[in-house]
PDB file of C-alpha atoms in Angstrom:
ATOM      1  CA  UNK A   1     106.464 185.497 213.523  1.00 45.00           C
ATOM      2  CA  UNK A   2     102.940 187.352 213.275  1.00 47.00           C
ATOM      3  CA  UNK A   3     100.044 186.660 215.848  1.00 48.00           C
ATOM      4  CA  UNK A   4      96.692 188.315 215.732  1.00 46.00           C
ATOM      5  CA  UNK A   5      97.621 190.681 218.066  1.00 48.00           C
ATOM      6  CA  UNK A   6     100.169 191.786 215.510  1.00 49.00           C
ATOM      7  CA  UNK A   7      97.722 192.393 213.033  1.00 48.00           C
ATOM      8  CA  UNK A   8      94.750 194.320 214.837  1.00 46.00           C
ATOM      9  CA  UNK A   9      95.970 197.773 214.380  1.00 45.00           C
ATOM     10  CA  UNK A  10      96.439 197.302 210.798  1.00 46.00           C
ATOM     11  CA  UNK A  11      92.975 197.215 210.204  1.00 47.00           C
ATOM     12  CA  UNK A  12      92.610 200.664 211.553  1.00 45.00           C
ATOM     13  CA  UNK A  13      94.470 202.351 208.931  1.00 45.00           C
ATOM     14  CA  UNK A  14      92.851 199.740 205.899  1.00 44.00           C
ATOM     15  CA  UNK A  15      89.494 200.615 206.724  1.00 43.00           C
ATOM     16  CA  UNK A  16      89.914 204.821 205.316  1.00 42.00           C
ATOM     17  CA  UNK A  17      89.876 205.620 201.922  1.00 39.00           C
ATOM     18  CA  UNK A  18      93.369 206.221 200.884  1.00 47.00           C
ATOM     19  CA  UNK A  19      93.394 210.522 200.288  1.00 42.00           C
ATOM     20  CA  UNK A  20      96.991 209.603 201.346  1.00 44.00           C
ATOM     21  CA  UNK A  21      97.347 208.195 197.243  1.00 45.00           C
ATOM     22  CA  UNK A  22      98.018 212.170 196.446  1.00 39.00           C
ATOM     23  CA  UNK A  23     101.979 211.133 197.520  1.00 42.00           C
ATOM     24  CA  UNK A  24     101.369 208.391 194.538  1.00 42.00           C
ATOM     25  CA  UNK A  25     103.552 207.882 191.543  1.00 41.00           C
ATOM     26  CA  UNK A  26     101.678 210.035 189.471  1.00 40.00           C
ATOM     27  CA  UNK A  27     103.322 212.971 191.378  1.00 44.00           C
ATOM     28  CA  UNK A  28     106.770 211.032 191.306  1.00 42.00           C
ATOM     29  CA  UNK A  29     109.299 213.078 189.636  1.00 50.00           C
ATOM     30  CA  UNK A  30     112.841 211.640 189.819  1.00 54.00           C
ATOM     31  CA  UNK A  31     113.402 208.395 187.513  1.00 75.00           C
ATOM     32  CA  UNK A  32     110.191 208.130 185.863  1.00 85.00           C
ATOM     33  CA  UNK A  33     108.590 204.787 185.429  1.00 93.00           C
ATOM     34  CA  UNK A  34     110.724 203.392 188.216  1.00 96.00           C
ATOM     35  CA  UNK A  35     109.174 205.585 190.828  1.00 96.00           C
ATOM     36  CA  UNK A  36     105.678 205.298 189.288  1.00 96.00           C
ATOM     37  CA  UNK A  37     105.965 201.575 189.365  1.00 98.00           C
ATOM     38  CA  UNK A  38     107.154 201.810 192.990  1.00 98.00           C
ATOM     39  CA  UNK A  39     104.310 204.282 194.541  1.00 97.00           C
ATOM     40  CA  UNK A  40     102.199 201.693 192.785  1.00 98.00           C
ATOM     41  CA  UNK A  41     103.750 198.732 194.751  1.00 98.00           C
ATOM     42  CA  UNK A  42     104.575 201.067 197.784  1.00 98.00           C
ATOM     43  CA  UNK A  43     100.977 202.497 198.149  1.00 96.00           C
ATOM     44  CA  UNK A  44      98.236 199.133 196.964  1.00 97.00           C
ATOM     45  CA  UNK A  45      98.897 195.898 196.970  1.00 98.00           C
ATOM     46  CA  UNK A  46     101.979 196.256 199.621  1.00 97.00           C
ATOM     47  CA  UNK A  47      99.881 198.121 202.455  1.00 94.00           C
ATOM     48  CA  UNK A  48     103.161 199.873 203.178  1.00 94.00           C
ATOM     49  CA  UNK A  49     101.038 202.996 204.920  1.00 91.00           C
ATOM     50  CA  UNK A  50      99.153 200.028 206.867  1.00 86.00           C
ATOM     51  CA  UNK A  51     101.737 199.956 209.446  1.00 90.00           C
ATOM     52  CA  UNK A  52     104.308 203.059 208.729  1.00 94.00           C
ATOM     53  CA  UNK A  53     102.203 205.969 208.743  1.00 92.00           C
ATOM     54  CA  UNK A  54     101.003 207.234 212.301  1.00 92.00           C
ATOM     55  CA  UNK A  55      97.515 207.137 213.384  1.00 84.00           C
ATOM     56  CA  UNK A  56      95.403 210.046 214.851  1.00 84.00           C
ATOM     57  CA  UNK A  57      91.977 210.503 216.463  1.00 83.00           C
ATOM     58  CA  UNK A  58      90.226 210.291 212.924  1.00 78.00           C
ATOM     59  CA  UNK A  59      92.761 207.730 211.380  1.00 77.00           C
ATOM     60  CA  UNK A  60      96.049 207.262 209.740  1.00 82.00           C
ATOM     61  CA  UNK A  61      97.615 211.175 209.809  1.00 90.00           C
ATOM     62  CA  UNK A  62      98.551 211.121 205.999  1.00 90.00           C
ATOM     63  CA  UNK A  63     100.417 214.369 207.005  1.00 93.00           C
ATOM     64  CA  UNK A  64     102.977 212.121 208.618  1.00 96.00           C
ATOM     65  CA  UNK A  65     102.998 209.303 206.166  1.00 95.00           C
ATOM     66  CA  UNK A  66     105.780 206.879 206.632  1.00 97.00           C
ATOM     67  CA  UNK A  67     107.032 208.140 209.542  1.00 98.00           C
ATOM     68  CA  UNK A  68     106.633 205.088 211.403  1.00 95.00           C
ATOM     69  CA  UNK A  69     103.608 204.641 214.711  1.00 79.00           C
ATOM     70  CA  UNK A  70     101.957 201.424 215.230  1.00 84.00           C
ATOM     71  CA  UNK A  71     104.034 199.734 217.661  1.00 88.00           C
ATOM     72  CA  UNK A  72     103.388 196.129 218.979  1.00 86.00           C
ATOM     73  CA  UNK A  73     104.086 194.373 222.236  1.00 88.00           C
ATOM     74  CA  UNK A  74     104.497 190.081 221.148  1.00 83.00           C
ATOM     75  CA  UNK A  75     106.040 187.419 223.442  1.00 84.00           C
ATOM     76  CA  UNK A  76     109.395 187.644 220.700  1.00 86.00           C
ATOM     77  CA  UNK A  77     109.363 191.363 220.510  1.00 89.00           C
ATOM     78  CA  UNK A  78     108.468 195.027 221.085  1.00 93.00           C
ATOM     79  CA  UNK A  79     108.823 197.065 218.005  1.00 93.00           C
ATOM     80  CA  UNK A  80     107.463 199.925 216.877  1.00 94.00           C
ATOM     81  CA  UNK A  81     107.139 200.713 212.799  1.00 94.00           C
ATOM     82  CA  UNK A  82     110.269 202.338 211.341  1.00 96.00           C
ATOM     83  CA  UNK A  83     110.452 205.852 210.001  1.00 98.00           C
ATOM     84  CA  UNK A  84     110.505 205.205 206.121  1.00 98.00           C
ATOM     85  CA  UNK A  85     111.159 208.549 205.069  1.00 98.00           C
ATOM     86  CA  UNK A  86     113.715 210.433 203.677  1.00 98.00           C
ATOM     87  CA  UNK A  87     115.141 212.205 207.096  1.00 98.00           C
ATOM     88  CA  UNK A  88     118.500 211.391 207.990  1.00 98.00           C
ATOM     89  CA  UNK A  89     118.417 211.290 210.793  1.00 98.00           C
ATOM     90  CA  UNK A  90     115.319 209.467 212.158  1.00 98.00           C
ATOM     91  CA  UNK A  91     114.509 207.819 209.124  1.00 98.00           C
ATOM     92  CA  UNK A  92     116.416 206.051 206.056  1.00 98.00           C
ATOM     93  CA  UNK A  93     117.661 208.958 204.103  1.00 98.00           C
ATOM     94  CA  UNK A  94     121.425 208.181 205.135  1.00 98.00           C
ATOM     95  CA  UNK A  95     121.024 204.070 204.069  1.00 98.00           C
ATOM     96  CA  UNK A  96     122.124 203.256 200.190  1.00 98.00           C
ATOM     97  CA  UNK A  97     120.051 201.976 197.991  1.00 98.00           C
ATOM     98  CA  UNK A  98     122.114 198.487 198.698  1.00 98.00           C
ATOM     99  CA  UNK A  99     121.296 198.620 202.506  1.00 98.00           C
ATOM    100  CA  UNK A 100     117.425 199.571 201.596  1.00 98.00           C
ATOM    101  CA  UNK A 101     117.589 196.365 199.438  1.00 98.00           C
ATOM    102  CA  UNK A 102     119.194 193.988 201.681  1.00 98.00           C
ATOM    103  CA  UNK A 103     116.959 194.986 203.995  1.00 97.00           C
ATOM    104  CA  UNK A 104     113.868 194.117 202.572  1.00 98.00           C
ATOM    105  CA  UNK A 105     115.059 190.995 200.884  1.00 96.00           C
ATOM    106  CA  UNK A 106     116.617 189.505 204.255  1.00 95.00           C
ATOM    107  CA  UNK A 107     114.864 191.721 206.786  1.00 94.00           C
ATOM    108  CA  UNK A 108     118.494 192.803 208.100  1.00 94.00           C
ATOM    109  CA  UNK A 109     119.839 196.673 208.758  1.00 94.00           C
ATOM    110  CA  UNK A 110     122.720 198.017 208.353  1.00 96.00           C
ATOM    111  CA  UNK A 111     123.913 197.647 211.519  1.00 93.00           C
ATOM    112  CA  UNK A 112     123.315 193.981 211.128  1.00 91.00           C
ATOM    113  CA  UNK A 113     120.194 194.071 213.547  1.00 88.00           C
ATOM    114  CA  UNK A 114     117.423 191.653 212.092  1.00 88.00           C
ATOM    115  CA  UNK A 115     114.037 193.416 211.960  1.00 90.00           C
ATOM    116  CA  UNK A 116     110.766 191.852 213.634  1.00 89.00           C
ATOM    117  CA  UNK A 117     109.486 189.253 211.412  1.00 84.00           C
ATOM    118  CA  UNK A 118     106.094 191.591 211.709  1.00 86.00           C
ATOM    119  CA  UNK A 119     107.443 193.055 208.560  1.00 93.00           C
ATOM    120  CA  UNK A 120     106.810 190.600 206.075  1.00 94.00           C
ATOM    121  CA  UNK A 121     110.646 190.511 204.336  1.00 96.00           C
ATOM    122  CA  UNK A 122     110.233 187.067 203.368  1.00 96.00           C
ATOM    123  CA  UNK A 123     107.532 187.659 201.181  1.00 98.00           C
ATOM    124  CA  UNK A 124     109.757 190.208 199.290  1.00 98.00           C
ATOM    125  CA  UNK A 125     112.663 187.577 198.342  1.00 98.00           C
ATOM    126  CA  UNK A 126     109.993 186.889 195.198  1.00 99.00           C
ATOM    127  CA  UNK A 127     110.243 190.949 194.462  1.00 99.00           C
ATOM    128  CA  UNK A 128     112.120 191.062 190.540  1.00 99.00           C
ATOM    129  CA  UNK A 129     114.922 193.015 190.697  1.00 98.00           C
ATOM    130  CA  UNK A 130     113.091 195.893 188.258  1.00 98.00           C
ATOM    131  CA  UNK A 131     110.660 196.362 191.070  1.00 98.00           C
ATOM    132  CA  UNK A 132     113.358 196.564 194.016  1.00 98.00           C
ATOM    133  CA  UNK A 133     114.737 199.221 192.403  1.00 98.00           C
ATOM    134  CA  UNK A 134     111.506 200.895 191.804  1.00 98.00           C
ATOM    135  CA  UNK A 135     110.737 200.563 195.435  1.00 98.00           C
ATOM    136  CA  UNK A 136     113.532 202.072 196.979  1.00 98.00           C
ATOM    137  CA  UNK A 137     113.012 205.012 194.076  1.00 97.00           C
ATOM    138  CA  UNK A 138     109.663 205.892 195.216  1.00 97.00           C
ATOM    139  CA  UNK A 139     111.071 205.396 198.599  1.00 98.00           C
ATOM    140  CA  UNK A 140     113.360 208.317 197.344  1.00 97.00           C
ATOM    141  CA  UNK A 141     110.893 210.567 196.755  1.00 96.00           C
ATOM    142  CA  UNK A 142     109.046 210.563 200.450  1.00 97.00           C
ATOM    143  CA  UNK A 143     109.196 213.579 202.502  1.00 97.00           C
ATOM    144  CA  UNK A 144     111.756 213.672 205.242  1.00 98.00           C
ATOM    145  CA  UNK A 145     110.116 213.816 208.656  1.00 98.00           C
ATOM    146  CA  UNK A 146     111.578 214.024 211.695  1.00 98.00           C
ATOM    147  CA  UNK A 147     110.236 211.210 213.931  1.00 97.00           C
ATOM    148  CA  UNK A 148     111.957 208.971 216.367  1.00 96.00           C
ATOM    149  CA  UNK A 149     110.622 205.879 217.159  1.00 95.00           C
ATOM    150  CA  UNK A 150     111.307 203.460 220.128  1.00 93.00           C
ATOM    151  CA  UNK A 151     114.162 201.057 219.733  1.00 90.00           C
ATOM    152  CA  UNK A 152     113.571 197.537 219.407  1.00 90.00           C
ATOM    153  CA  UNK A 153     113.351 194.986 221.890  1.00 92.00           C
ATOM    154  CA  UNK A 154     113.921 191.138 220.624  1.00 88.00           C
ATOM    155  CA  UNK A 155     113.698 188.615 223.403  1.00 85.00           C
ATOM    156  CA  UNK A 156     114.291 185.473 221.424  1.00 80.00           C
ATOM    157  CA  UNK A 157     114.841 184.907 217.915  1.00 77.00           C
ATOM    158  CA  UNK A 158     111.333 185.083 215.139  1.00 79.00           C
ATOM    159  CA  UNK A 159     113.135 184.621 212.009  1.00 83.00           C
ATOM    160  CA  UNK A 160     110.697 185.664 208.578  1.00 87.00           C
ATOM    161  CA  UNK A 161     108.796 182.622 206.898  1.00 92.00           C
ATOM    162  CA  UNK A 162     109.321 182.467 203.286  1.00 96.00           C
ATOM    163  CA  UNK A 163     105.585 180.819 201.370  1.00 96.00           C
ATOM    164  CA  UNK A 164     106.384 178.431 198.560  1.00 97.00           C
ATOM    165  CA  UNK A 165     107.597 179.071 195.596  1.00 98.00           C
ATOM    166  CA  UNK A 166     109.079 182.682 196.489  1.00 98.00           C
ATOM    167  CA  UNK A 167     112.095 181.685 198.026  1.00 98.00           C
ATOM    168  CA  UNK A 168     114.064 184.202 194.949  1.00 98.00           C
ATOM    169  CA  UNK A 169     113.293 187.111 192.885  1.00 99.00           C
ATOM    170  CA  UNK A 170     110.627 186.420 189.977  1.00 99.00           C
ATOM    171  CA  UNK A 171     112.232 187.785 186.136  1.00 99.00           C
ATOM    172  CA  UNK A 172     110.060 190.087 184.352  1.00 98.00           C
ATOM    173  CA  UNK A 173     109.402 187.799 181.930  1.00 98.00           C
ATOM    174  CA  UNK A 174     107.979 185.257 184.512  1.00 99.00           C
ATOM    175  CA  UNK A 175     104.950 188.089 184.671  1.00 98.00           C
ATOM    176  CA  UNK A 176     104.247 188.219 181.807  1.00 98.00           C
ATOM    177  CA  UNK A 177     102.316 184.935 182.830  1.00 99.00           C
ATOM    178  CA  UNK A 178      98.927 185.718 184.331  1.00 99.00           C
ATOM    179  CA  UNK A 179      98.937 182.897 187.119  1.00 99.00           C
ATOM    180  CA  UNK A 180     102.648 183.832 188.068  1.00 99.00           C
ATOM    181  CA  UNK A 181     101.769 187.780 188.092  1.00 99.00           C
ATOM    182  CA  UNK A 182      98.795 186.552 190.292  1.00 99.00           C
ATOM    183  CA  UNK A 183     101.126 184.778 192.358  1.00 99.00           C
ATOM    184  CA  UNK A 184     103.668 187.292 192.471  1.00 99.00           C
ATOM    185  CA  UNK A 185     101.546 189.965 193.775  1.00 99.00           C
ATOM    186  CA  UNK A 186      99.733 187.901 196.318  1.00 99.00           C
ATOM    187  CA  UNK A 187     103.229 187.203 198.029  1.00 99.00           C
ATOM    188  CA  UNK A 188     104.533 191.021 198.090  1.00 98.00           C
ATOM    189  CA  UNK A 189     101.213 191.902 199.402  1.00 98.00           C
ATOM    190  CA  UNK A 190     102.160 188.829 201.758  1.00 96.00           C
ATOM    191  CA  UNK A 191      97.712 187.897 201.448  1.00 97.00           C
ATOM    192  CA  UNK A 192      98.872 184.161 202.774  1.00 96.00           C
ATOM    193  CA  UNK A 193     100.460 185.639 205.390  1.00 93.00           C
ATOM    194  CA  UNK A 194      96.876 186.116 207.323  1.00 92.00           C
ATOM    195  CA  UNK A 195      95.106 183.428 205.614  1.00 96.00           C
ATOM    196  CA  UNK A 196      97.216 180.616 206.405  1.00 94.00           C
ATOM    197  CA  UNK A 197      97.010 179.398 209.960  1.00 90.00           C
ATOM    198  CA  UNK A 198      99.628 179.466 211.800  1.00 83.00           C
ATOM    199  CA  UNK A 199     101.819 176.603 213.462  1.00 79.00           C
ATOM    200  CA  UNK A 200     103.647 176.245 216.913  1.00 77.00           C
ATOM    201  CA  UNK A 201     106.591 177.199 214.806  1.00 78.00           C
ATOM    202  CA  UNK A 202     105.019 180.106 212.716  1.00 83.00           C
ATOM    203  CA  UNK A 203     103.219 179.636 209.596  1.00 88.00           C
ATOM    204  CA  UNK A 204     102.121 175.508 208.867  1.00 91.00           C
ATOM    205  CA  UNK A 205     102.558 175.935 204.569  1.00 94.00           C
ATOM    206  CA  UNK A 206     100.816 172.639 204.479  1.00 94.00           C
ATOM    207  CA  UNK A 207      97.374 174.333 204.981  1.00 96.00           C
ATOM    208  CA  UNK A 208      98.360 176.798 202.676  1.00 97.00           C
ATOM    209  CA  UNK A 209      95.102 179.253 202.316  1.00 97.00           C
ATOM    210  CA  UNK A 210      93.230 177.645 204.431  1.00 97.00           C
ATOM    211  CA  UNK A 211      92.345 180.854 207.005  1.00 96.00           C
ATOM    212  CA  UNK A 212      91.307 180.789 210.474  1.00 90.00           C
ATOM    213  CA  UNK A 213      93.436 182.893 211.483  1.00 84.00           C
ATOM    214  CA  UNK A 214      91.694 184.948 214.606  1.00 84.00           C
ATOM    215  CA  UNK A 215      92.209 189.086 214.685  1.00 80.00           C
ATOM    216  CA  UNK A 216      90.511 190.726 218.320  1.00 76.00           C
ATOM    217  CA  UNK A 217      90.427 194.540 217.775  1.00 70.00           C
ATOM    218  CA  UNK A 218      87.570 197.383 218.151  1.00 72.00           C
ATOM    219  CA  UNK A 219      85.415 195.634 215.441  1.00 76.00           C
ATOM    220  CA  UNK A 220      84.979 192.422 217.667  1.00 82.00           C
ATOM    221  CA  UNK A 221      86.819 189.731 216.015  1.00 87.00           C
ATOM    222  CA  UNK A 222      87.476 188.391 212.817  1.00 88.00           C
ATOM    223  CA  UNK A 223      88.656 185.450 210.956  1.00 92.00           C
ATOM    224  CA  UNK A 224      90.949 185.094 208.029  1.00 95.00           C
ATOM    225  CA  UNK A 225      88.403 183.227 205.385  1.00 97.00           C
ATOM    226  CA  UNK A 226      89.494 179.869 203.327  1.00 98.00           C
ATOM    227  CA  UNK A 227      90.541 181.050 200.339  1.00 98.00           C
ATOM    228  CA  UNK A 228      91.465 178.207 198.448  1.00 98.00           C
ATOM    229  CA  UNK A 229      89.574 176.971 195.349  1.00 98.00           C
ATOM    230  CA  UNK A 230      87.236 174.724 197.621  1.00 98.00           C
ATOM    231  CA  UNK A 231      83.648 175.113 196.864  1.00 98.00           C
ATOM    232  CA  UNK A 232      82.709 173.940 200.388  1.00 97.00           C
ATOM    233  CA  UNK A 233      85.080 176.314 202.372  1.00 97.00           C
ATOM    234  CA  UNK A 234      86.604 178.336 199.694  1.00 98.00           C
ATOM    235  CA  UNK A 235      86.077 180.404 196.659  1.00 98.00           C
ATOM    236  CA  UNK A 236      85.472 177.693 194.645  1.00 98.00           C
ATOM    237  CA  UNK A 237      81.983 178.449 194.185  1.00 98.00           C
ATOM    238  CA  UNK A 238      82.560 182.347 193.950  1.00 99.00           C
ATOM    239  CA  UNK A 239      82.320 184.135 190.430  1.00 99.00           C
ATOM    240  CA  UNK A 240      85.374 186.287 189.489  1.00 99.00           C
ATOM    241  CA  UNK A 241      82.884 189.668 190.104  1.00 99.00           C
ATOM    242  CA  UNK A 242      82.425 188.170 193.794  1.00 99.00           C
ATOM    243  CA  UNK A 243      85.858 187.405 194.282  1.00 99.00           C
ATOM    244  CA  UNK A 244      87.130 190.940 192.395  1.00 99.00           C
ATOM    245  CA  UNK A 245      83.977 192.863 194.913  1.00 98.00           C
ATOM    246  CA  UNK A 246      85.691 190.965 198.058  1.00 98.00           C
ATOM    247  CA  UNK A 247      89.269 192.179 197.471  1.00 98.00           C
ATOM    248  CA  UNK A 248      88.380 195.783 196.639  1.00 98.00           C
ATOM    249  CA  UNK A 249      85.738 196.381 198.535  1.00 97.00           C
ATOM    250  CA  UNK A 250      85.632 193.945 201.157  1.00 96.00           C
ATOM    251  CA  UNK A 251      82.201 193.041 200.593  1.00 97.00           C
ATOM    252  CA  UNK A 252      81.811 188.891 200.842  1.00 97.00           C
ATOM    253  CA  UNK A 253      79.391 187.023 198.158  1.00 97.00           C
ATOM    254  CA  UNK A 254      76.162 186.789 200.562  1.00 96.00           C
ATOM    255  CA  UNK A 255      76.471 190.790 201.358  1.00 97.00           C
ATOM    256  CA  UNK A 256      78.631 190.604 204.347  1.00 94.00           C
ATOM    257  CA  UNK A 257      80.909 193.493 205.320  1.00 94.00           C
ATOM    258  CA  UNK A 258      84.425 192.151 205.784  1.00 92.00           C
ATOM    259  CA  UNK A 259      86.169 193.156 208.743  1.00 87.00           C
ATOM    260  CA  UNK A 260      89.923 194.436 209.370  1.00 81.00           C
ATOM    261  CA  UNK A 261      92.696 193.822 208.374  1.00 82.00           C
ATOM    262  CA  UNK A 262      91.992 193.109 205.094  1.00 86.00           C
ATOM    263  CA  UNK A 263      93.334 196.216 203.231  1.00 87.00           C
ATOM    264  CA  UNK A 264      90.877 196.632 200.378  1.00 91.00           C
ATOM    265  CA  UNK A 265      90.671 200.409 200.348  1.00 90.00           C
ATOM    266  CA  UNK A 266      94.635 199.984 198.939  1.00 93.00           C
ATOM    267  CA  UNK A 267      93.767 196.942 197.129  1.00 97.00           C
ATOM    268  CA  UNK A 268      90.898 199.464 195.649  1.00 97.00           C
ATOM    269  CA  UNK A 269      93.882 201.220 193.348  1.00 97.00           C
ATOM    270  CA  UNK A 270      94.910 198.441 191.987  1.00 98.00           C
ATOM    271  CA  UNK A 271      94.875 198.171 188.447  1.00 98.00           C
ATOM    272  CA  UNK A 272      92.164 196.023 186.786  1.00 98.00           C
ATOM    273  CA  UNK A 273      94.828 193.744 185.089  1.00 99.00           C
ATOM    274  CA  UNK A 274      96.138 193.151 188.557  1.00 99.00           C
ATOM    275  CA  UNK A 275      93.390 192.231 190.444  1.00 99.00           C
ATOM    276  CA  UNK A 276      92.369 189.667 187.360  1.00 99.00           C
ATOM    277  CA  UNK A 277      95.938 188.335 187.974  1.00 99.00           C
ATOM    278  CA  UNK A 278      95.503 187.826 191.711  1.00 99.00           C
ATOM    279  CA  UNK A 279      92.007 186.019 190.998  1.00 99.00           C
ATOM    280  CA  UNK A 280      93.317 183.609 188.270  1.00 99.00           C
ATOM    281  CA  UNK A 281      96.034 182.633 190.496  1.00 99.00           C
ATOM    282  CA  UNK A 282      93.657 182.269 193.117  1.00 99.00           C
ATOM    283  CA  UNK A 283      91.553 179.527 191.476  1.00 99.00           C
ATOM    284  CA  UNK A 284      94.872 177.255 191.517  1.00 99.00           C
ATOM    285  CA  UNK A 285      95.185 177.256 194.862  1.00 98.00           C
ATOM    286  CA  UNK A 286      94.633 173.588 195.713  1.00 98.00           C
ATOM    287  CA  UNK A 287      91.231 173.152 197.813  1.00 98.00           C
ATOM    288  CA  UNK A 288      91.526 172.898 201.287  1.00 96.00           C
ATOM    289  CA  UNK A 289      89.299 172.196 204.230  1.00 93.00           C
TER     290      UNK A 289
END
């Protein structure tokens, strides 16, 4: 389960302009389109840097990118991000492309341990299978680096929520439809995961969207915003440029700087037809207030 405790160090990393977007798909080698589709995933709308790449005095140190860091300390757990990289050791260079899979669809290793339910594997049970494999490609292509991190500590079970409507993988033909694309790439870049409040239980689906989630960190606090289609509360009254300005540049309609954790410098790369996707899905969102 995430709390906003979870969540404050990923804002560190979001708020620097991604120079780390040289290790993108256009440098991809191996497999072609699958690994350029996969840095794409891997490196925007996924935020997978967010939490594996270390951080230094000035920032995330790109020079160690995926080699895990940011560790939190939660009443279920104390975990530390996992070395993503190719080292065999330390990192996931010795798992198959199976294991990788399983993992991210069911949040399990290959040992059978189940990862903290900070990692967002849930939201990745919508991922089509095209884009799995493109994942784990790029995934292929990452640097080894030698870096081990703490083991985990689980003290009672935090299984990963699943958000409506993703509970299996998506076909490629299913985005071809704008709304569904939308949909699909707000879940694998798991965006209701911070704007839906959360339950005694974990995440309460019924308020869907709704924000208020609270995130303490060195910028003071914020608050996950409403971002259903309710004019009152919402984006309901926001134009598409507003909405578009918001995710890439985290600048709200009436001027205001947006706070962490909301990863627009990633969201920044994405491609036009993409974030047009995300905002017409966006405006189906039932209202909420």
């Amino acid at each position: 389960m995430i709390t906003s405790k979870s969540r404050r160090a990923f804002g560190a990393a979001a708020v620097f302009v991604l120079s780390a977007l040289a290790t993108s798909a256009a440098q991809a080698q191996p497999n072609g389109d699958l690994v350029a589709r996969g840095g794409y995933l891997v490196n925007t709308i996924m935020t997978c840097q967010n939490c594996h790449t270390p951080m230094g005095p000035n920032g995330p140190d790109f020079s160690k990118a995926f080699s895990g860091g940011l560790s939190w300390d939660e009443p279920p757990f104390k975990v530390t991000a996992a070395n993503i990289t190719q080292d065999k050791e330390t990192g996931i260079g010795s798992w198959t492309d199976a294991q990788i899979k399983h993992l991210l669809r069911t949040g399990q290793r290959p040992n059978g341990v189940h990862i903290a339910a900070v990692m967002p594997t849930g939201f990745y049970k919508i991922v089509t299978e095209r884009d799995m494999d493109s994942i784990v490609a790029y995934l292929r292509t990452i640097k080894p680096i030698s870096n081990k991190v703490p083991d985990p500590v689980y003290k009672f079970p935090a299984p990963p929520q699943t958000p409506p409507g993703a509970e299996k993988p998506f076909t490629e033909d299913m985005l071809k439809d704008k709304v569904k694309n939308g949909f699909y790439l707000a879940t694998i870049g798991h965006c209701f995961e911070c704007h839906t409040p959360m339950g005694p239980k974990g995440h309460n689906w019924a308020t869907y969207g709704m924000g208020g989630f609270e995130f303490p960190g060195p910028w003071g606090k914020s608050v996950s915003r409403n971002i259903t289609s309710s004019k009152a509360k919402g984006l309901g009254d926001w134009t598409d440029a507003q909405i578009k300005t918001a995710i890439t540049k985290g600048i709200a309609k009436d001027g205001e700087k947006l706070k962490p954790p909301m990863g627009y410098p990633y969201y920044d790369h994405m491609k036009g037809e993409d974030i047009d996707a995300v905002i017409a899905y966006l405006r189906t969102v039932p209202a909420k207030e």
